[in-house]
Amino acid sequence: MFRKVLVANRGEIAVRVMRACEELGVRTVAVYSEADTDAGHVRYADEAYNVGPARAADSYLDQEAVLEAAQKADADAIHPGYGFMAENAKFAARVEESDCTWIGPPSDAMARLGEKTKARTVMQNSGVPVVPGTTEPVEDPAEVEAFGEEHGYPIAIKAEGGGGGRGMKIVQSPDEIEDQLAAAKREGEAYFDNDSVYLERFLEAPRHIEVQIVADHHDNVRHLGERDCSLQRRHQKVIEEGPSPALSDDLRERIGDAARRGVGETNYTNAGTVEFLVEDGEFYFLEVNTRIQVEHPVTEEITGIDIVKEQLRVAAGEEISFTQDEIEVEGHAMEFRINAENAANDFSPATGRLETYDPPGGIGVRVDDAVRQGDDIGGDYDSMIAKLVVGASDRTECLARAERALREFDIQGFHTVIPFHRLMVTDERFTAGTHTTNYLDEELDHERIERAVERWGPDEAEKSDDDEEVTEREFTVEVNGKRFEVNLEERGAPPVPTVEGDRGGMDRPEAATKDDSGGAAAPGDGEQISAEMQGTILSVDVEVGDEVAAGDVVLVLEAMKMENDVVAEAGGTVTDVLVSEGDSVDMGDPLIVLE
């Protein structure tokens, strides 16, 4: 077994890997950006090294910096987690050439399966059905148009190195081709350092089924059953579960065998996931994720197998200790991604301080996180702050337990998707297990989400119409021996004083204030378009003097790995453009001024 493992990642997955290492007696090394100086994974590790500025491309994606940190720490292995460089075959090759062991698939297998066009070819040659698509990268809009004429619309343009919906754009008609092709290439470059894209016929209402596999260096390939990831929003998984409520025993067996067969042809080792789309009783290969998945705890709960420990053992040369027949799937499990997002506002990213962080517990409840009360959640990285995993004897009990756990999960300070999850565990389509990948985007009434957020969202003091300050105070009282929680509002009263340094038992500095002498330019008179979230300006689509109408996109803002169109609420003439491509902005910062 290894002596010291560097985890080339951040957040909950870094802590998850470190916990597995600790149980195996392996020391751990964290890397961190300037934005993550006091992050949870840094606090957990035995030692930690700074690898650069907040921007991921200059820190977590900086191969030289990460390899240098491994050398300084004298680590003998590197685990990439998921995201960042986890599916970067070039980085894996550099680790293999170094004094460290790569805890993941061989770089040549990653190149064959991690790049989607090559993976499609491998699967076709292995007899695994695939969705109609290209096997060579696409550069020209004319190629997309020709594909549409042959196979019809909609078309999915997908980044070669992408995953989890990142770098995927849907083209509904020919007039969308140019913009969507450019956006897919831009996201592929930004998130995966690879702007190569390919095409697929887009299935409009499939189930998304994935099979967890583990393979060792002794020609053993095992699959650990499937997960159903059909509840998605904009191709991002929201709730995952296993086993799938939509598969027959025959279809389940065929998909599992196809996953083992396809992976077995590539000399693949370590953990991975083979993803399929299922529609009308048929299944089609989608992609291989050559890494651990966000939703791997679902499989761990129903099989009892610690997948991260298996990764470590396989990378150390050990043989898988169980046969395929010995793997038993018992009960049912679900994973809820706890994202810092306001579901009522089109799931826009939210930032702020964790004024309250009180996760649930009890039988069958697991929380994977890397935060604690008092932490600041910024907009530099992914919006997921925790994962709630619930296991039970069957799906009915799992839903009831999930409802209880979500009700217990208390986060205050900013919006999260917990109210949305509480809605879904009682939603008729979801509880019946008949939802498809387009249910959230095309069928669910958005007003139901708004009502859920209003009912179960974070506690917020509201102001009266004349902006009078409202302070909310909580009291506990007893009446005839019975305890009551009472909330009282005081209008016009000063806010409740706080003790300096008292933030949930943690002494943390206040956020730095901007230097007025070096801040952004002051906006001119007129109607301001302001940033609704912290982020980075990806593009500015207007110039001074341009005429815009209500609903026109004026710029694109990236926040927590999501592109967000900023639109004009009313028409007018652009009189000031206060930001440029690449600028970082905070919530409320003025961006554009209209007259």
PDB file of N, CA, C and O in Angstrom, residues 459 471-477 484-490:
ATOM      1  N   ASP A 459     -34.141  31.265   6.297  1.00  0.00           N
ATOM      2  CA  ASP A 459     -34.802  32.347   7.017  1.00  0.00           C
ATOM      3  C   ASP A 459     -34.170  33.666   6.607  1.00  0.00           C
ATOM      4  O   ASP A 459     -32.950  33.816   6.605  1.00  0.00           O
ATOM      5  N   THR A 471     -35.769  43.381  12.056  1.00  0.00           N
ATOM      6  CA  THR A 471     -34.889  42.446  12.737  1.00  0.00           C
ATOM      7  C   THR A 471     -35.716  41.299  13.295  1.00  0.00           C
ATOM      8  O   THR A 471     -36.713  41.527  13.990  1.00  0.00           O
ATOM      9  N   GLU A 472     -35.314  40.084  12.975  1.00  0.00           N
ATOM     10  CA  GLU A 472     -36.040  38.916  13.467  1.00  0.00           C
ATOM     11  C   GLU A 472     -35.285  38.315  14.638  1.00  0.00           C
ATOM     12  O   GLU A 472     -34.066  38.118  14.584  1.00  0.00           O
ATOM     13  N   ARG A 473     -36.015  38.043  15.732  1.00  0.00           N
ATOM     14  CA  ARG A 473     -35.403  37.446  16.921  1.00  0.00           C
ATOM     15  C   ARG A 473     -36.134  36.145  17.249  1.00  0.00           C
ATOM     16  O   ARG A 473     -37.352  36.058  17.104  1.00  0.00           O
ATOM     17  N   GLU A 474     -35.373  35.162  17.684  1.00  0.00           N
ATOM     18  CA  GLU A 474     -35.939  33.860  18.034  1.00  0.00           C
ATOM     19  C   GLU A 474     -35.917  33.690  19.549  1.00  0.00           C
ATOM     20  O   GLU A 474     -34.920  34.003  20.209  1.00  0.00           O
ATOM     21  N   PHE A 475     -37.022  33.174  20.099  1.00  0.00           N
ATOM     22  CA  PHE A 475     -37.130  32.934  21.527  1.00  0.00           C
ATOM     23  C   PHE A 475     -37.679  31.525  21.756  1.00  0.00           C
ATOM     24  O   PHE A 475     -38.435  30.995  20.935  1.00  0.00           O
ATOM     25  N   THR A 476     -37.284  30.946  22.871  1.00  0.00           N
ATOM     26  CA  THR A 476     -37.862  29.687  23.311  1.00  0.00           C
ATOM     27  C   THR A 476     -38.650  29.960  24.584  1.00  0.00           C
ATOM     28  O   THR A 476     -38.122  30.540  25.547  1.00  0.00           O
ATOM     29  N   VAL A 477     -39.928  29.568  24.580  1.00  0.00           N
ATOM     30  CA  VAL A 477     -40.777  29.813  25.741  1.00  0.00           C
ATOM     31  C   VAL A 477     -41.477  28.521  26.135  1.00  0.00           C
ATOM     32  O   VAL A 477     -41.589  27.583  25.331  1.00  0.00           O
ATOM     33  N   PHE A 484     -42.137  26.011  23.144  1.00  0.00           N
ATOM     34  CA  PHE A 484     -42.484  26.600  21.859  1.00  0.00           C
ATOM     35  C   PHE A 484     -41.307  27.430  21.353  1.00  0.00           C
ATOM     36  O   PHE A 484     -40.621  28.099  22.139  1.00  0.00           O
ATOM     37  N   GLU A 485     -41.099  27.396  20.011  1.00  0.00           N
ATOM     38  CA  GLU A 485     -40.145  28.289  19.369  1.00  0.00           C
ATOM     39  C   GLU A 485     -40.948  29.460  18.805  1.00  0.00           C
ATOM     40  O   GLU A 485     -41.897  29.266  18.035  1.00  0.00           O
ATOM     41  N   VAL A 486     -40.573  30.693  19.168  1.00  0.00           N
ATOM     42  CA  VAL A 486     -41.313  31.880  18.760  1.00  0.00           C
ATOM     43  C   VAL A 486     -40.383  32.820  17.997  1.00  0.00           C
ATOM     44  O   VAL A 486     -39.275  33.119  18.456  1.00  0.00           O
ATOM     45  N   ASN A 487     -40.830  33.261  16.826  1.00  0.00           N
ATOM     46  CA  ASN A 487     -40.094  34.248  16.044  1.00  0.00           C
ATOM     47  C   ASN A 487     -40.812  35.597  16.151  1.00  0.00           C
ATOM     48  O   ASN A 487     -42.013  35.692  15.883  1.00  0.00           O
ATOM     49  N   LEU A 488     -40.095  36.643  16.534  1.00  0.00           N
ATOM     50  CA  LEU A 488     -40.658  37.981  16.631  1.00  0.00           C
ATOM     51  C   LEU A 488     -39.911  38.924  15.711  1.00  0.00           C
ATOM     52  O   LEU A 488     -38.681  38.852  15.586  1.00  0.00           O
ATOM     53  N   GLU A 489     -40.644  39.808  15.041  1.00  0.00           N
ATOM     54  CA  GLU A 489     -40.040  40.801  14.175  1.00  0.00           C
ATOM     55  C   GLU A 489     -40.128  42.166  14.842  1.00  0.00           C
ATOM     56  O   GLU A 489     -41.171  42.546  15.376  1.00  0.00           O
ATOM     57  N   GLU A 490     -38.999  42.912  14.787  1.00  0.00           N
ATOM     58  CA  GLU A 490     -38.972  44.274  15.292  1.00  0.00           C
ATOM     59  C   GLU A 490     -38.651  45.204  14.138  1.00  0.00           C
ATOM     60  O   GLU A 490     -37.633  45.038  13.470  1.00  0.00           O
TER      61      GLU A 490
END
